[in-house]
Coordinates of C-alpha atoms in Angstrom, one line a residue:
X1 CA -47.2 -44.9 111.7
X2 CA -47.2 -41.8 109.4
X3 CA -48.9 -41.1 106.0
X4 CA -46.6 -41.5 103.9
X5 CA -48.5 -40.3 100.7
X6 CA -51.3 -41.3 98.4
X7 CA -51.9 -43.7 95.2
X8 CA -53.4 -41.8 92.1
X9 CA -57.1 -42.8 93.1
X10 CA -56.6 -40.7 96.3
X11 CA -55.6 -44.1 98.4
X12 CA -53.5 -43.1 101.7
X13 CA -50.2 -45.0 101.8
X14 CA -48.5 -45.3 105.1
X15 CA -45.1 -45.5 106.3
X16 CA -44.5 -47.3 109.6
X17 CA -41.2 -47.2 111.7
X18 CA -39.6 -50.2 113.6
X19 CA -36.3 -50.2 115.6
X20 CA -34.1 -52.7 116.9
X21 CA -30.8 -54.7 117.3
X22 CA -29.1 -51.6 115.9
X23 CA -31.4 -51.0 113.2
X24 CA -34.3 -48.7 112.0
X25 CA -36.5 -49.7 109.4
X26 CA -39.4 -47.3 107.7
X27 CA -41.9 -49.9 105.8
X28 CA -44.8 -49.1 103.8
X29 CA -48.1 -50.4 103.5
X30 CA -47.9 -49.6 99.5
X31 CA -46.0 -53.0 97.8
X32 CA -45.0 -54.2 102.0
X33 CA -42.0 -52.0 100.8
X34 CA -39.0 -51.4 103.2
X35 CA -39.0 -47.8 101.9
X36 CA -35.4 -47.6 104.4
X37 CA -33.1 -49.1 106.3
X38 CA -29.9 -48.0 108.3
X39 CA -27.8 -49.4 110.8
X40 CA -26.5 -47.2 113.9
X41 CA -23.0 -46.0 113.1
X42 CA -23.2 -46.2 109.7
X43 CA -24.6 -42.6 107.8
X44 CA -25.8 -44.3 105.0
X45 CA -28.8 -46.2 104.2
X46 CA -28.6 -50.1 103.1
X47 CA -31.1 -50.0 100.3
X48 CA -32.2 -47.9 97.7
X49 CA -35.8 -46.1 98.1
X50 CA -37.3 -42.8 97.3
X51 CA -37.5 -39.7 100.2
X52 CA -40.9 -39.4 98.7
X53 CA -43.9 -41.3 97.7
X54 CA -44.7 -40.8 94.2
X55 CA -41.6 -42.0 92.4
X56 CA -42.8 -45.4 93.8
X57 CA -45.8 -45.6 91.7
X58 CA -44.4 -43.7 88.7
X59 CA -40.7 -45.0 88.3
X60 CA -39.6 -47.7 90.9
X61 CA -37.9 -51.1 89.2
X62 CA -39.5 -52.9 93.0
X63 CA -37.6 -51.4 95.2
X64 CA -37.8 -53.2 98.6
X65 CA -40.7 -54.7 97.4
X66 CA -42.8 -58.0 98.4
X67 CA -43.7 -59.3 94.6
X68 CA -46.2 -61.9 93.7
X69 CA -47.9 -64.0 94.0
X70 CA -45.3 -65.6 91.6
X71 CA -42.0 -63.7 91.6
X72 CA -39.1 -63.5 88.9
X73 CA -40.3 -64.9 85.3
X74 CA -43.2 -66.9 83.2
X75 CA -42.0 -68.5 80.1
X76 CA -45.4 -66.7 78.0
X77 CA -47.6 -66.2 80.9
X78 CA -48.4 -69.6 80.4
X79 CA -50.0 -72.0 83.4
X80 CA -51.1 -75.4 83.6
X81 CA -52.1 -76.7 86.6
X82 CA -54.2 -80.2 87.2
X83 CA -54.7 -80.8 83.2
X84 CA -56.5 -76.9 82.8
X85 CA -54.6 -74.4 81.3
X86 CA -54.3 -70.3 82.7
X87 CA -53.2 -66.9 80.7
X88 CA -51.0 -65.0 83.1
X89 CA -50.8 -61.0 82.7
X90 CA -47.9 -60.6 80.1
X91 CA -46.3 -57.7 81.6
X92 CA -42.4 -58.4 80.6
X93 CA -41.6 -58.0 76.9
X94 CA -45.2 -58.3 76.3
X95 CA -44.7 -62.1 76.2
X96 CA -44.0 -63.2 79.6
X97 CA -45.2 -62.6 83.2
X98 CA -43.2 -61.0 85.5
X99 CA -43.2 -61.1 89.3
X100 CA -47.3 -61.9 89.3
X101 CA -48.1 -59.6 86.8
X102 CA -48.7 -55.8 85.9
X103 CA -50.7 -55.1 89.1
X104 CA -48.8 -57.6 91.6
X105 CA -48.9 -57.4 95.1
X106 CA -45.4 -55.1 95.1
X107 CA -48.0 -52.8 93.4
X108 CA -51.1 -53.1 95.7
X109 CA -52.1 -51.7 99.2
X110 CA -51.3 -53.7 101.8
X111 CA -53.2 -53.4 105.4
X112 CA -51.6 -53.5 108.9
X113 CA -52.4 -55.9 111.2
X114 CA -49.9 -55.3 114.2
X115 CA -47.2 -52.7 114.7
X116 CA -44.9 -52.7 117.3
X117 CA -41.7 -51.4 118.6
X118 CA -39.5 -53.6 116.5
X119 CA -41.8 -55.5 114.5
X120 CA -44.7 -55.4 112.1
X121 CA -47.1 -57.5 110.4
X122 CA -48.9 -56.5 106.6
X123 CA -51.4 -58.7 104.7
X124 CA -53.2 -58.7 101.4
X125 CA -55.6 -61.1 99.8
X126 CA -55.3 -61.6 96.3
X127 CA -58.6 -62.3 94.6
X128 CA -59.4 -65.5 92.2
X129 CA -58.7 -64.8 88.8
X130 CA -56.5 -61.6 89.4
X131 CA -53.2 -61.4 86.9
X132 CA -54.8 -65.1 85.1
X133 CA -54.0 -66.8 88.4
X134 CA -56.3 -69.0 90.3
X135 CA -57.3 -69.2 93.5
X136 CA -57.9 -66.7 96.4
X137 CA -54.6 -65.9 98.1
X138 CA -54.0 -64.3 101.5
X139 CA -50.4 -63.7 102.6
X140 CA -48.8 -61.9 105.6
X141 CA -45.6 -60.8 106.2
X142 CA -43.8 -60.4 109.5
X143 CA -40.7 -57.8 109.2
X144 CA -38.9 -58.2 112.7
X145 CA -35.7 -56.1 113.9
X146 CA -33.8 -58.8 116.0
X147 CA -30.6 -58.3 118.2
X148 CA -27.3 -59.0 115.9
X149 CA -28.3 -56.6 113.0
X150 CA -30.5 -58.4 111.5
X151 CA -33.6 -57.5 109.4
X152 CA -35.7 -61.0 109.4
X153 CA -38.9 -61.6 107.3
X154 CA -41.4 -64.2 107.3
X155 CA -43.9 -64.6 104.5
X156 CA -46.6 -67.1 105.0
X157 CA -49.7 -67.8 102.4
X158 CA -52.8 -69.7 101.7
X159 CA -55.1 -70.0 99.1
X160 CA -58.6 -71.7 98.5
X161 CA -57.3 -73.2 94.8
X162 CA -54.9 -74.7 93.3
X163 CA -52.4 -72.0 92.4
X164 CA -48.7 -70.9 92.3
X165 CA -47.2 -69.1 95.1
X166 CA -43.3 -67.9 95.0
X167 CA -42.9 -64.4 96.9
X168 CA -39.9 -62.6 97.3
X169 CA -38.6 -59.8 98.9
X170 CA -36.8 -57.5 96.5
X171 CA -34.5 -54.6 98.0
X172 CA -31.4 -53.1 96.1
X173 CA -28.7 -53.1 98.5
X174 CA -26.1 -50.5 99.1
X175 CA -23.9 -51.0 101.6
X176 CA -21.3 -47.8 101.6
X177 CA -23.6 -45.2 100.0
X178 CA -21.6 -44.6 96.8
X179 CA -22.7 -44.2 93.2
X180 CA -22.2 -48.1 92.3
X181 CA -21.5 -51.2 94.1
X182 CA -18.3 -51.4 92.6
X183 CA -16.7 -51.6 95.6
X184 CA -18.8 -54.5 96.9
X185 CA -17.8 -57.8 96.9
X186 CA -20.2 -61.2 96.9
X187 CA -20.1 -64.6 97.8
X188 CA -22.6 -66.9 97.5
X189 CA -23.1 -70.7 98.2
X190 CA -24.1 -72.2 94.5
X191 CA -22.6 -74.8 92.7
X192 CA -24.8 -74.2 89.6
X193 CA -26.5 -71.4 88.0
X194 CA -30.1 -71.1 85.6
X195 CA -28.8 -69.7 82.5
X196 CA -31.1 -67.3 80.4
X197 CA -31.9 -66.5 77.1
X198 CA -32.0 -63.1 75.9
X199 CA -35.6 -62.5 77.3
X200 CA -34.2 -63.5 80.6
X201 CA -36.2 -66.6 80.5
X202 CA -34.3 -70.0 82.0
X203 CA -33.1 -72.5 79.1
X204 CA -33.6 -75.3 81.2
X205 CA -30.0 -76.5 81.6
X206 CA -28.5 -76.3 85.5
X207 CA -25.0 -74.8 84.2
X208 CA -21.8 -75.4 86.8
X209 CA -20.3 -72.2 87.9
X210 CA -16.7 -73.1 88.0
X211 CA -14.4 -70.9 84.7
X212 CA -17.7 -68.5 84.3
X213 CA -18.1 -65.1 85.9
X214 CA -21.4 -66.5 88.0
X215 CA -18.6 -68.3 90.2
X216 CA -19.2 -66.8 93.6
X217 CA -18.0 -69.2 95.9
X218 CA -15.2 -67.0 96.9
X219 CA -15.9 -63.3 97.0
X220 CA -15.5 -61.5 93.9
X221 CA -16.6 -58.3 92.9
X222 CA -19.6 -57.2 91.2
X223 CA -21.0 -55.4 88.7
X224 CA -17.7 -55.7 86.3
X225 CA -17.3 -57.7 83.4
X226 CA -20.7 -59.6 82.6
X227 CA -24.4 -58.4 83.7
X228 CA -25.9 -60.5 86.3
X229 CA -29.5 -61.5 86.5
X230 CA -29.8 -64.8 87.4
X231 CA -31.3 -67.9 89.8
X232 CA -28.2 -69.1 91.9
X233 CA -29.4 -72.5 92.4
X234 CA -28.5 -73.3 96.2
X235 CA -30.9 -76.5 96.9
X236 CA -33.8 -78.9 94.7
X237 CA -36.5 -77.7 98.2
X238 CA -37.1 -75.6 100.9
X239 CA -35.4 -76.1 104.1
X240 CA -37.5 -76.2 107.2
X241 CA -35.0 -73.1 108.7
X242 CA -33.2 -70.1 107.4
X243 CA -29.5 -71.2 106.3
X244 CA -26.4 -68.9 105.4
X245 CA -26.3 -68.5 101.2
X246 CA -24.9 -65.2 100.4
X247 CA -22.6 -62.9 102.1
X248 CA -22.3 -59.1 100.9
X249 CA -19.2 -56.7 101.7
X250 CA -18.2 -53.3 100.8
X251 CA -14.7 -52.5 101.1
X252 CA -14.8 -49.0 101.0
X253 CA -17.0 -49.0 104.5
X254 CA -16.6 -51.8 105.8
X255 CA -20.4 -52.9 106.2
X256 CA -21.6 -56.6 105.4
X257 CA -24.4 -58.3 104.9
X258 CA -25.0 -62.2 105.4
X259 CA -28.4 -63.4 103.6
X260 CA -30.0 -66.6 105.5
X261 CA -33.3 -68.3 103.9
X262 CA -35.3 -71.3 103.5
X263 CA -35.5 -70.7 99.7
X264 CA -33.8 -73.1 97.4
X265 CA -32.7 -70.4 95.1
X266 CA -31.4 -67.0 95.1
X267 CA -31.8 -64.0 92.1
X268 CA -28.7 -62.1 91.9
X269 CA -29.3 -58.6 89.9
X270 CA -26.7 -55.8 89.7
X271 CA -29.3 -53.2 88.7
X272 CA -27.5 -53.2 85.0
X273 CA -30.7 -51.9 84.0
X274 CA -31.5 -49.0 86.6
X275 CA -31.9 -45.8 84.6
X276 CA -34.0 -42.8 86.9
X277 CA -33.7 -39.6 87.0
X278 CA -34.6 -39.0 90.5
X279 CA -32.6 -38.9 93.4
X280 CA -33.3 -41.5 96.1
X281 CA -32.7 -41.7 99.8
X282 CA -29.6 -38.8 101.0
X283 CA -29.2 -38.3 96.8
X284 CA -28.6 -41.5 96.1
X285 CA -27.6 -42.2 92.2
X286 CA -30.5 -43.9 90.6
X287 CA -28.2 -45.3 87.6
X288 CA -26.6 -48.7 86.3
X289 CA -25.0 -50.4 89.2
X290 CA -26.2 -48.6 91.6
X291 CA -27.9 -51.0 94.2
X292 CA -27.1 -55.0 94.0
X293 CA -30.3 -57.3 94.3
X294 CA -30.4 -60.7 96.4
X295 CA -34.3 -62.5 95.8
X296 CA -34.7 -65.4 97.4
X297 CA -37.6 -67.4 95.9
X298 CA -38.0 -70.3 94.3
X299 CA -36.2 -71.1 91.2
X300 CA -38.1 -68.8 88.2
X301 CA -40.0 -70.5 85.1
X302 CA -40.2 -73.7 87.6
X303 CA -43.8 -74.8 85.9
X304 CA -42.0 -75.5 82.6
X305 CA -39.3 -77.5 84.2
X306 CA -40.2 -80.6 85.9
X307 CA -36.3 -80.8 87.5
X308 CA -37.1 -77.1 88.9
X309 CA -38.6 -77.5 92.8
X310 CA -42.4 -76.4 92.7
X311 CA -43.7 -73.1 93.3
X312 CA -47.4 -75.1 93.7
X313 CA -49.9 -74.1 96.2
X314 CA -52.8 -75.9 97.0
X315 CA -55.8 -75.8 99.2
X316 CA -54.7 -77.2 103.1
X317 CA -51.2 -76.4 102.3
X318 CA -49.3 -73.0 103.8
X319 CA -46.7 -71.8 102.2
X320 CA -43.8 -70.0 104.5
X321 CA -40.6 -68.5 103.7
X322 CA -38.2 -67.2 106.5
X323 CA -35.3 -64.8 105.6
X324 CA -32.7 -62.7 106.9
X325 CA -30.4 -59.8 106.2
X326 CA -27.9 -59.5 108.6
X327 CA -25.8 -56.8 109.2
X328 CA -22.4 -56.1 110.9
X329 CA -19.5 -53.7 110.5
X330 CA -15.7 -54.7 110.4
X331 CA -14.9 -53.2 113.4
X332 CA -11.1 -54.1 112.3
X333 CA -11.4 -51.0 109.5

C-alpha cells in the first residue's frame, strides 16, 4: 500500500497493489476504485484510469468506481418506501438521482480492512439520511485475483432501515489499448432491453432485442451506428452464483473478457459521452468511445416499476453481489 494522493481537504488516498492468476491490480481506497489493471503478456492496461490522483476528483465520469448506494438512475430523485416518501440528491440533469447521489460512495474515502497478496477488502458506512436516503449502510467489498485471469468482486451490505441498495462496479474497459473500442466486439445474454427516454430514464416497456442495434446475442461490434446506454435485462432476480452474461473481444489484440454475475441486469455504455482532456493510463485517449462499460446492478428506476426486481434493503437482510471479469488471450492470434 502506497499514498496515492490527497482529497482537497488534505485527506490521504491510498493505492494498494494485488497480484495474481496472471494479473496485477492497483486499487484505491478513494471511490474502492481499480485505478488499473493488466494482464501478463499483454502491454496494455484493461481499463481506463488516471496515472495520477487528482483528475479523479476533478474530471473522472466513475472510472473503476464502486457507486452507491443505488447505482444507475432515479426517475426525480423520488423514493417511497413503506407508505413515507424520500427526496434523493438530484445530481443528473438536475432532476434525477444518479448512482446514489452527488457525494456517493464512488466519491467517498473508503478504509482498508485486509490486504493481501492477491486480495483486498474496503468498507464504508453510509450514514442515515445521506444523499435523501434512509438508513445507515455498511458495505464491504472483496477484490480477489484468482487463477484463470480473473478479477472477482464481492459486495456485501447491511443497513439498520429500510432503504435501497443497488451497487455496481463501474470500469471502462479497453482491451487492445487503442483510441476507441471500435475494434471490440460484444456479446451478451439478453432477450430484452429497458429502453430510455431522452433523460436516460427507463419508459417502463421491456423491449425485445431482435431487428434493433441492442441485439447482442451474437457478437457485434460496438460503438458504431446507435449510442448505447442501456439495462440489458438478463433475469426478473438474483441468482444465488455468478453466471456467464457478457463476453468482450478485441480483434486487433486478441484479449477477451467474459463477465459472470449474480445481477439480474447489466448497463452497457460505450462512453459516447467521454470528453477529457487529460491523458490516462500509458496516454490513453480520454475521448468518445474510448473505454466500453459493463455495470452489473440491478435493473435502474426499479422503485417506479413494480415488474422491475427490487433494489430494497431492509433491516436483517444482506445484500451480496458476486462478479467476475475474466480474462484470456487467443493464443491462436
Amino acid at each position: 500500500m502506497e499514498h496515492f494522493g490527497n482529497l482537497p481537504n488534505g485527506a490521504p488516498v491510498h493505492r494498494i497493489t494485488i497480484q495474481g492468476g496472471g494479473l496485477t491490480a492497483h486499487l484505491l481506497t478513494y471511490g474502492a476504485v481499480l485505478q488499473d489493471l493488466r494482464l501478463e503478456g499483454h502491454g496494455s492496461p484493461l481499463v481506463l484510469g488516471f496515472e495520477k490522483f487528482a483528475p479523479y476528483v476533478t474530471d473522472s465520469p466513475y472510472f473503476g468506481a464502486i457507486v452507491g448506494r443505488c447505482a444507475n438512475r432515479v426517475r426525480d430523485g423520488h423514493l417511497e418506501l413503506d407508505g413515507k416518501a424520500y427526496q434523493l440528491d438530484r445530481n443528473f440533469l438536475g432532476k434525477h438521482m444518479l448512482h446514489g447521489g452527488a457525494l456517493n460512495m464512488g466519491k467517498r474515502l473508503w478504509q482498508v480492512q485486509s490486504a493481501e497478496t492477491d486480495r483486498a477488502a474496503l468498507a464504508i458506512s453510509l450514514a442515515d439520511g445521506e444523499m435523501g436516503f434512509p438508513g445507515n449502510l455498511e458495505v464491504r467489498v472483496e477484490f480477489s485475483l484468482l487463477p484463470g485471469g480473473i478479477f472477482d468482486i464481492v459486495m456485501t451490505a447491511t443497513t439498520d432501515a429500510t432503504t435501497l441498495c443497488n451497487l455496481a462496479h463501474h470500469s471502462y474497459f479497453n482491451l487492445d489499448g487503442g483510441a476507441t473500442i471500435s475494434e471490440h466486439i460484444l456479446r451478451v445474454a439478453a432477450k430484452k432491453y429497458l429502453p430510455v427516454n431522452t433523460e436516460l430514464i427507463p419508459t417502463g416497456a421491456q423491449s425485445d432485442v431482435t431487428d434493433t442495434c441492442f441485439d447482442f446475442r451474437d457478437f457485434r461490434r460496438v460503438g458504431q451506428a446507435h449510442s448505447v446506454d442501456h439495462n440489458f435485462c438478463l433475469t426478473k432476480g438474483r441468482s444465488a452464483d455468478p453466471h456467464p452474461v457478457a463476453w468482450l473481444r478485441s480483434e486487433l489484440s486478441g484479449v477477451e473478457m467474459q463477465c459472470r454475475t449474480t445481477e439480474a441486469g447489466l448497463q452497457v455504455y460505450d462512453g459516447a459521452k467521454i470528453d477529457i482532456d487529460k491523458p490516462g493510463l500509458g496516454n490513453q485517449t480520454m475521448k468518445a468511445l474510448s473505454g466500453l462499460a459493463l455495470e452489473p446492478q440491478i435493473w435502474p428506476d426499479a422503485n417506479h416499476h413494480d415488474d422491475f426486481g427490487q433494489a430494497v434493503l431492509r433491516p436483517g437482510e444482506t445484500y451480496r453481489q458476486h462478479t467476475q471479469f475474466i480474462f484470456s488471450v487467443d493464443q491462436k492470434r
